[in-house]
């Protein structure tokens, strides 16, 4: 089975236009208490029930798409008894797909957070595993950082734009949602109207010049906040990421949609210069807890063959077996020399 996301390609922004009114992003939930990872039941460390799994689809897809559902079925097959929760913003497939293009990402996360905390199983689980495709990956990471009551254990992302995108690619000829979104982007990427309504604009990040980066820091509605790049840092974001067991980032070797493709590994790319995550201030000063997580072997960089969102069962099956499962599961450190217990 080939899993092909129905992601529409984004239109190249030919120019940067004048900035309109600012739209600073208010954090979703400030100073929340971290939900500790704990045994699945009191005194029962041998419980073999897998942790629930959140799946968040990508741009142009929906929670009910056959490809997404087949991935959930595979996760249940690899770890029998897994409760799979398909994140949705819209109530049906059409409205959910539209919400991948249009909406305020912070408000969308508030909705997902409320639904998880109201769910009788998800809200009482000791932790949650998570699987994000394309933009769904950085949204799940943001959810894990922002949402009180949610602690992620293993987060797997495929082709996600953790360090943002620097270009918008061309839409398909009949993809009218994409065409409508791109028409808005030609107005002003940094206007409060666009930043509050157009989803891809909320993870656009251009470090080409000091001016373009400062615009991003001042006006970004989503990414600058969840990456803790502004001067005032959110300490809870660091706690939540540092409290995970695994953050596994898959980069597609031939990715032509996520630009630059190295954003999937949290790299900083500026022209021909590329700075890997471990050499960035975001890591060395540990703005997000990634350095803390890396010290216990939890940060992992993986590659997937092919273009954006071209996946097969073999790779997914291996990943699900390695990183998902019961609360008491032990994980190999990246160098394979030792294993670490769950927190």
GROMACS .gro file of C-alpha atoms in nm:
model
  343
    1UNK     CA    1   0.000   0.000   0.000
    2UNK     CA    2   0.125   0.342  -0.089
    3UNK     CA    3  -0.003   0.616   0.139
    4UNK     CA    4  -0.024   0.937  -0.065
    5UNK     CA    5  -0.141   1.246   0.121
    6UNK     CA    6  -0.377   1.462  -0.085
    7UNK     CA    7  -0.172   1.771   0.007
    8UNK     CA    8  -0.227   2.052  -0.244
    9UNK     CA    9   0.095   2.226  -0.354
   10UNK     CA   10   0.138   2.584  -0.239
   11UNK     CA   11   0.187   2.879  -0.478
   12UNK     CA   12   0.522   3.056  -0.487
   13UNK     CA   13   0.498   3.396  -0.328
   14UNK     CA   14   0.652   3.627  -0.584
   15UNK     CA   15   0.705   3.925  -0.353
   16UNK     CA   16   0.680   4.045   0.005
   17UNK     CA   17   0.434   4.332   0.042
   18UNK     CA   18   0.374   4.600   0.302
   19UNK     CA   19   0.296   4.484   0.654
   20UNK     CA   20  -0.049   4.562   0.789
   21UNK     CA   21  -0.153   4.571   1.153
   22UNK     CA   22   0.040   4.336   1.385
   23UNK     CA   23  -0.100   4.005   1.502
   24UNK     CA   24   0.108   3.881   1.796
   25UNK     CA   25   0.015   3.531   1.903
   26UNK     CA   26  -0.114   3.486   2.257
   27UNK     CA   27  -0.004   3.155   2.410
   28UNK     CA   28  -0.287   2.902   2.432
   29UNK     CA   29  -0.246   2.803   2.795
   30UNK     CA   30   0.023   2.978   2.997
   31UNK     CA   31   0.193   2.829   3.304
   32UNK     CA   32   0.000   2.503   3.313
   33UNK     CA   33   0.108   2.218   3.536
   34UNK     CA   34   0.288   1.941   3.353
   35UNK     CA   35   0.103   1.610   3.343
   36UNK     CA   36   0.360   1.352   3.456
   37UNK     CA   37   0.400   1.020   3.286
   38UNK     CA   38   0.268   0.763   3.528
   39UNK     CA   39   0.181   0.390   3.536
   40UNK     CA   40  -0.129   0.288   3.344
   41UNK     CA   41  -0.299   0.182   3.668
   42UNK     CA   42  -0.210   0.203   4.035
   43UNK     CA   43   0.049  -0.059   4.118
   44UNK     CA   44   0.024  -0.224   3.778
   45UNK     CA   45   0.342  -0.162   3.582
   46UNK     CA   46   0.279  -0.475   3.371
   47UNK     CA   47  -0.033  -0.339   3.200
   48UNK     CA   48   0.012  -0.419   2.831
   49UNK     CA   49  -0.266  -0.196   2.699
   50UNK     CA   50  -0.116   0.039   2.438
   51UNK     CA   51  -0.136   0.411   2.498
   52UNK     CA   52  -0.400   0.593   2.291
   53UNK     CA   53  -0.273   0.732   1.962
   54UNK     CA   54  -0.353   1.076   1.818
   55UNK     CA   55  -0.328   1.111   1.439
   56UNK     CA   56  -0.335   1.456   1.277
   57UNK     CA   57  -0.351   1.469   0.897
   58UNK     CA   58  -0.188   1.722   0.669
   59UNK     CA   59  -0.287   2.011   0.445
   60UNK     CA   60  -0.567   1.929   0.202
   61UNK     CA   61  -0.654   1.602   0.379
   62UNK     CA   62  -0.931   1.507   0.622
   63UNK     CA   63  -0.980   1.289   0.928
   64UNK     CA   64  -1.195   1.045   0.729
   65UNK     CA   65  -0.970   1.005   0.425
   66UNK     CA   66  -0.910   0.638   0.337
   67UNK     CA   67  -0.531   0.680   0.358
   68UNK     CA   68  -0.548   0.825   0.707
   69UNK     CA   69  -0.790   0.556   0.824
   70UNK     CA   70  -0.568   0.280   0.682
   71UNK     CA   71  -0.274   0.417   0.882
   72UNK     CA   72  -0.485   0.400   1.199
   73UNK     CA   73  -0.584   0.043   1.120
   74UNK     CA   74  -0.218  -0.048   1.074
   75UNK     CA   75  -0.134   0.106   1.413
   76UNK     CA   76  -0.404  -0.110   1.573
   77UNK     CA   77  -0.272  -0.416   1.392
   78UNK     CA   78   0.086  -0.361   1.514
   79UNK     CA   79  -0.023  -0.282   1.873
   80UNK     CA   80  -0.360  -0.456   1.928
   81UNK     CA   81  -0.595  -0.269   2.156
   82UNK     CA   82  -0.474   0.078   2.052
   83UNK     CA   83  -0.740   0.348   2.072
   84UNK     CA   84  -0.683   0.564   1.763
   85UNK     CA   85  -0.816   0.920   1.776
   86UNK     CA   86  -0.829   1.105   1.445
   87UNK     CA   87  -0.792   1.476   1.511
   88UNK     CA   88  -1.060   1.679   1.334
   89UNK     CA   89  -1.141   2.048   1.310
   90UNK     CA   90  -1.449   2.018   1.089
   91UNK     CA   91  -1.749   1.796   1.159
   92UNK     CA   92  -1.738   1.636   0.813
   93UNK     CA   93  -1.473   1.563   0.554
   94UNK     CA   94  -1.533   1.880   0.348
   95UNK     CA   95  -1.526   2.121   0.641
   96UNK     CA   96  -1.225   1.943   0.792
   97UNK     CA   97  -1.032   1.973   0.466
   98UNK     CA   98  -1.127   2.340   0.439
   99UNK     CA   99  -0.998   2.394   0.794
  100UNK     CA  100  -0.652   2.277   0.686
  101UNK     CA  101  -0.639   2.587   0.466
  102UNK     CA  102  -0.849   2.846   0.646
  103UNK     CA  103  -0.865   2.917   1.017
  104UNK     CA  104  -0.675   3.044   1.317
  105UNK     CA  105  -0.437   2.766   1.421
  106UNK     CA  106  -0.429   2.876   1.786
  107UNK     CA  107  -0.810   2.862   1.802
  108UNK     CA  108  -0.810   2.526   1.626
  109UNK     CA  109  -0.573   2.393   1.893
  110UNK     CA  110  -0.802   2.522   2.167
  111UNK     CA  111  -1.084   2.319   2.012
  112UNK     CA  112  -0.875   2.000   1.989
  113UNK     CA  113  -0.746   2.051   2.345
  114UNK     CA  114  -1.101   2.085   2.480
  115UNK     CA  115  -1.218   1.773   2.296
  116UNK     CA  116  -0.927   1.563   2.424
  117UNK     CA  117  -0.983   1.680   2.782
  118UNK     CA  118  -1.353   1.593   2.750
  119UNK     CA  119  -1.284   1.244   2.612
  120UNK     CA  120  -1.337   0.975   2.879
  121UNK     CA  121  -1.033   0.771   2.776
  122UNK     CA  122  -0.790   1.026   2.635
  123UNK     CA  123  -0.833   1.254   2.937
  124UNK     CA  124  -0.751   0.976   3.185
  125UNK     CA  125  -0.467   0.806   2.997
  126UNK     CA  126  -0.124   0.829   3.164
  127UNK     CA  127   0.013   0.981   2.841
  128UNK     CA  128  -0.062   0.986   2.470
  129UNK     CA  129   0.133   0.878   2.164
  130UNK     CA  130   0.103   1.096   1.854
  131UNK     CA  131   0.153   1.067   1.478
  132UNK     CA  132   0.156   1.379   1.258
  133UNK     CA  133   0.166   1.402   0.881
  134UNK     CA  134   0.306   1.720   0.723
  135UNK     CA  135   0.159   2.025   0.900
  136UNK     CA  136  -0.020   1.791   1.140
  137UNK     CA  137   0.321   1.715   1.291
  138UNK     CA  138   0.400   2.065   1.411
  139UNK     CA  139   0.037   2.105   1.517
  140UNK     CA  140   0.063   1.796   1.740
  141UNK     CA  141   0.388   1.923   1.886
  142UNK     CA  142   0.221   2.257   1.956
  143UNK     CA  143  -0.076   2.079   2.111
  144UNK     CA  144   0.156   1.884   2.339
  145UNK     CA  145   0.324   2.207   2.449
  146UNK     CA  146   0.012   2.420   2.489
  147UNK     CA  147  -0.266   2.192   2.608
  148UNK     CA  148  -0.310   2.151   2.981
  149UNK     CA  149  -0.378   1.789   3.068
  150UNK     CA  150  -0.200   1.646   2.762
  151UNK     CA  151   0.143   1.487   2.793
  152UNK     CA  152   0.286   1.321   2.483
  153UNK     CA  153   0.503   1.012   2.524
  154UNK     CA  154   0.619   0.940   2.166
  155UNK     CA  155   0.567   1.194   1.887
  156UNK     CA  156   0.639   1.082   1.528
  157UNK     CA  157   0.627   1.341   1.250
  158UNK     CA  158   0.657   1.284   0.875
  159UNK     CA  159   0.760   1.570   0.648
  160UNK     CA  160   0.653   1.827   0.908
  161UNK     CA  161   0.754   2.192   0.894
  162UNK     CA  162   0.897   2.232   1.245
  163UNK     CA  163   1.116   2.525   1.141
  164UNK     CA  164   0.857   2.668   0.903
  165UNK     CA  165   0.853   2.705   0.525
  166UNK     CA  166   1.027   2.965   0.311
  167UNK     CA  167   0.827   2.917  -0.012
  168UNK     CA  168   0.473   2.847  -0.123
  169UNK     CA  169   0.451   2.606  -0.416
  170UNK     CA  170   0.206   2.610  -0.710
  171UNK     CA  171  -0.148   2.478  -0.670
  172UNK     CA  172  -0.299   2.203  -0.880
  173UNK     CA  173  -0.521   2.315  -1.166
  174UNK     CA  174  -0.849   2.218  -0.998
  175UNK     CA  175  -0.757   2.276  -0.635
  176UNK     CA  176  -0.976   2.578  -0.569
  177UNK     CA  177  -0.915   2.581  -0.194
  178UNK     CA  178  -0.544   2.616  -0.263
  179UNK     CA  179  -0.602   2.885  -0.526
  180UNK     CA  180  -0.823   3.085  -0.290
  181UNK     CA  181  -0.563   3.061  -0.014
  182UNK     CA  182  -0.283   3.171  -0.242
  183UNK     CA  183  -0.482   3.472  -0.360
  184UNK     CA  184  -0.493   3.588   0.002
  185UNK     CA  185  -0.120   3.532   0.047
  186UNK     CA  186  -0.043   3.766  -0.240
  187UNK     CA  187  -0.197   4.041  -0.027
  188UNK     CA  188   0.031   4.031   0.276
  189UNK     CA  189   0.180   3.736   0.456
  190UNK     CA  190   0.218   3.935   0.777
  191UNK     CA  191  -0.115   4.117   0.795
  192UNK     CA  192  -0.321   4.035   1.102
  193UNK     CA  193  -0.604   3.925   0.872
  194UNK     CA  194  -0.392   3.669   0.685
  195UNK     CA  195  -0.209   3.552   0.998
  196UNK     CA  196  -0.542   3.493   1.170
  197UNK     CA  197  -0.713   3.312   0.883
  198UNK     CA  198  -0.472   3.139   0.644
  199UNK     CA  199  -0.319   2.826   0.792
  200UNK     CA  200   0.005   2.792   0.585
  201UNK     CA  201   0.091   3.158   0.651
  202UNK     CA  202   0.100   3.080   1.022
  203UNK     CA  203   0.408   2.861   0.981
  204UNK     CA  204   0.581   3.072   0.717
  205UNK     CA  205   0.930   3.170   0.833
  206UNK     CA  206   1.190   3.352   0.625
  207UNK     CA  207   1.536   3.402   0.784
  208UNK     CA  208   1.687   3.549   0.466
  209UNK     CA  209   1.742   3.895   0.616
  210UNK     CA  210   1.722   4.051   0.960
  211UNK     CA  211   1.412   4.241   0.848
  212UNK     CA  212   1.221   3.935   0.728
  213UNK     CA  213   1.307   3.745   1.045
  214UNK     CA  214   1.200   4.036   1.266
  215UNK     CA  215   0.869   4.050   1.078
  216UNK     CA  216   0.823   3.682   1.157
  217UNK     CA  217   0.897   3.729   1.527
  218UNK     CA  218   0.657   4.021   1.555
  219UNK     CA  219   0.364   3.905   1.346
  220UNK     CA  220   0.367   3.524   1.332
  221UNK     CA  221   0.042   3.393   1.474
  222UNK     CA  222   0.166   3.042   1.552
  223UNK     CA  223   0.517   2.919   1.476
  224UNK     CA  224   0.720   3.189   1.654
  225UNK     CA  225   0.523   3.108   1.968
  226UNK     CA  226   0.546   2.729   1.971
  227UNK     CA  227   0.916   2.744   1.877
  228UNK     CA  228   0.974   2.975   2.175
  229UNK     CA  229   1.172   3.214   1.953
  230UNK     CA  230   1.049   3.539   2.103
  231UNK     CA  231   1.244   3.711   2.379
  232UNK     CA  232   1.001   3.604   2.650
  233UNK     CA  233   1.019   3.225   2.676
  234UNK     CA  234   0.739   2.998   2.789
  235UNK     CA  235   0.895   2.765   3.047
  236UNK     CA  236   0.604   2.520   3.022
  237UNK     CA  237   0.685   2.447   2.657
  238UNK     CA  238   1.031   2.334   2.763
  239UNK     CA  239   0.891   2.114   3.039
  240UNK     CA  240   0.641   1.945   2.812
  241UNK     CA  241   0.892   1.861   2.537
  242UNK     CA  242   1.158   1.759   2.788
  243UNK     CA  243   0.902   1.532   2.952
  244UNK     CA  244   0.848   1.322   2.641
  245UNK     CA  245   1.024   0.992   2.576
  246UNK     CA  246   1.062   1.017   2.197
  247UNK     CA  247   1.050   1.289   1.934
  248UNK     CA  248   1.109   1.115   1.601
  249UNK     CA  249   1.140   1.339   1.292
  250UNK     CA  250   1.115   1.179   0.948
  251UNK     CA  251   1.244   1.376   0.650
  252UNK     CA  252   1.154   1.273   0.295
  253UNK     CA  253   1.472   1.246   0.089
  254UNK     CA  254   1.311   1.386  -0.228
  255UNK     CA  255   1.062   1.625  -0.067
  256UNK     CA  256   0.950   1.897  -0.312
  257UNK     CA  257   0.657   2.025  -0.103
  258UNK     CA  258   0.804   2.114   0.236
  259UNK     CA  259   1.057   2.385   0.146
  260UNK     CA  260   1.322   2.353   0.269
  261UNK     CA  261   1.292   1.979   0.328
  262UNK     CA  262   1.538   2.008   0.620
  263UNK     CA  263   1.265   2.185   0.817
  264UNK     CA  264   1.145   1.832   0.897
  265UNK     CA  265   1.464   1.794   1.107
  266UNK     CA  266   1.433   2.138   1.266
  267UNK     CA  267   1.730   2.266   1.063
  268UNK     CA  268   1.784   2.634   0.985
  269UNK     CA  269   1.830   2.681   0.609
  270UNK     CA  270   1.920   3.021   0.467
  271UNK     CA  271   2.011   3.005   0.102
  272UNK     CA  272   2.286   2.746   0.067
  273UNK     CA  273   2.373   2.751   0.438
  274UNK     CA  274   2.218   2.488   0.659
  275UNK     CA  275   2.256   2.475   1.037
  276UNK     CA  276   2.155   2.144   1.199
  277UNK     CA  277   1.934   2.149   1.506
  278UNK     CA  278   2.212   2.065   1.753
  279UNK     CA  279   2.413   2.369   1.639
  280UNK     CA  280   2.125   2.617   1.675
  281UNK     CA  281   2.065   2.847   1.973
  282UNK     CA  282   1.717   2.698   2.000
  283UNK     CA  283   1.894   2.374   2.100
  284UNK     CA  284   2.211   2.495   2.277
  285UNK     CA  285   2.012   2.733   2.499
  286UNK     CA  286   1.735   2.471   2.519
  287UNK     CA  287   1.439   2.698   2.445
  288UNK     CA  288   1.211   2.397   2.389
  289UNK     CA  289   1.356   2.116   2.600
  290UNK     CA  290   1.498   1.943   2.293
  291UNK     CA  291   1.848   1.933   2.440
  292UNK     CA  292   1.714   1.782   2.762
  293UNK     CA  293   1.519   1.522   2.565
  294UNK     CA  294   1.822   1.450   2.345
  295UNK     CA  295   2.041   1.383   2.649
  296UNK     CA  296   1.822   1.087   2.740
  297UNK     CA  297   1.824   0.959   2.380
  298UNK     CA  298   1.479   1.078   2.285
  299UNK     CA  299   1.551   1.298   1.980
  300UNK     CA  300   1.577   1.090   1.664
  301UNK     CA  301   1.634   1.189   1.301
  302UNK     CA  302   1.505   0.946   1.039
  303UNK     CA  303   1.476   0.947   0.660
  304UNK     CA  304   1.198   0.823   0.435
  305UNK     CA  305   1.246   0.756   0.066
  306UNK     CA  306   1.056   0.944  -0.199
  307UNK     CA  307   0.865   1.270  -0.222
  308UNK     CA  308   0.637   1.430   0.036
  309UNK     CA  309   0.405   1.185   0.211
  310UNK     CA  310   0.497   0.880   0.005
  311UNK     CA  311   0.495   0.605   0.265
  312UNK     CA  312   0.455   0.230   0.266
  313UNK     CA  313   0.342  -0.019   0.525
  314UNK     CA  314   0.690  -0.153   0.598
  315UNK     CA  315   0.827   0.178   0.723
  316UNK     CA  316   0.513   0.259   0.923
  317UNK     CA  317   0.491  -0.088   1.074
  318UNK     CA  318   0.852  -0.067   1.191
  319UNK     CA  319   0.799   0.279   1.343
  320UNK     CA  320   0.478   0.181   1.522
  321UNK     CA  321   0.643  -0.125   1.670
  322UNK     CA  322   0.946   0.071   1.785
  323UNK     CA  323   0.782   0.377   1.942
  324UNK     CA  324   0.418   0.297   2.025
  325UNK     CA  325   0.272   0.045   2.267
  326UNK     CA  326   0.208   0.009   2.641
  327UNK     CA  327   0.313   0.257   2.907
  328UNK     CA  328   0.589   0.034   3.041
  329UNK     CA  329   0.762  -0.002   2.703
  330UNK     CA  330   1.139   0.051   2.700
  331UNK     CA  331   1.304   0.240   2.417
  332UNK     CA  332   1.649   0.202   2.266
  333UNK     CA  333   1.878   0.504   2.283
  334UNK     CA  334   1.978   0.622   1.932
  335UNK     CA  335   2.327   0.467   1.952
  336UNK     CA  336   2.175   0.135   2.059
  337UNK     CA  337   2.407   0.094   2.357
  338UNK     CA  338   2.142   0.106   2.627
  339UNK     CA  339   1.771   0.141   2.693
  340UNK     CA  340   1.580   0.392   2.901
  341UNK     CA  341   1.274   0.329   3.113
  342UNK     CA  342   0.960   0.535   3.091
  343UNK     CA  343   0.953   0.834   3.322
   0.00000   0.00000   0.00000
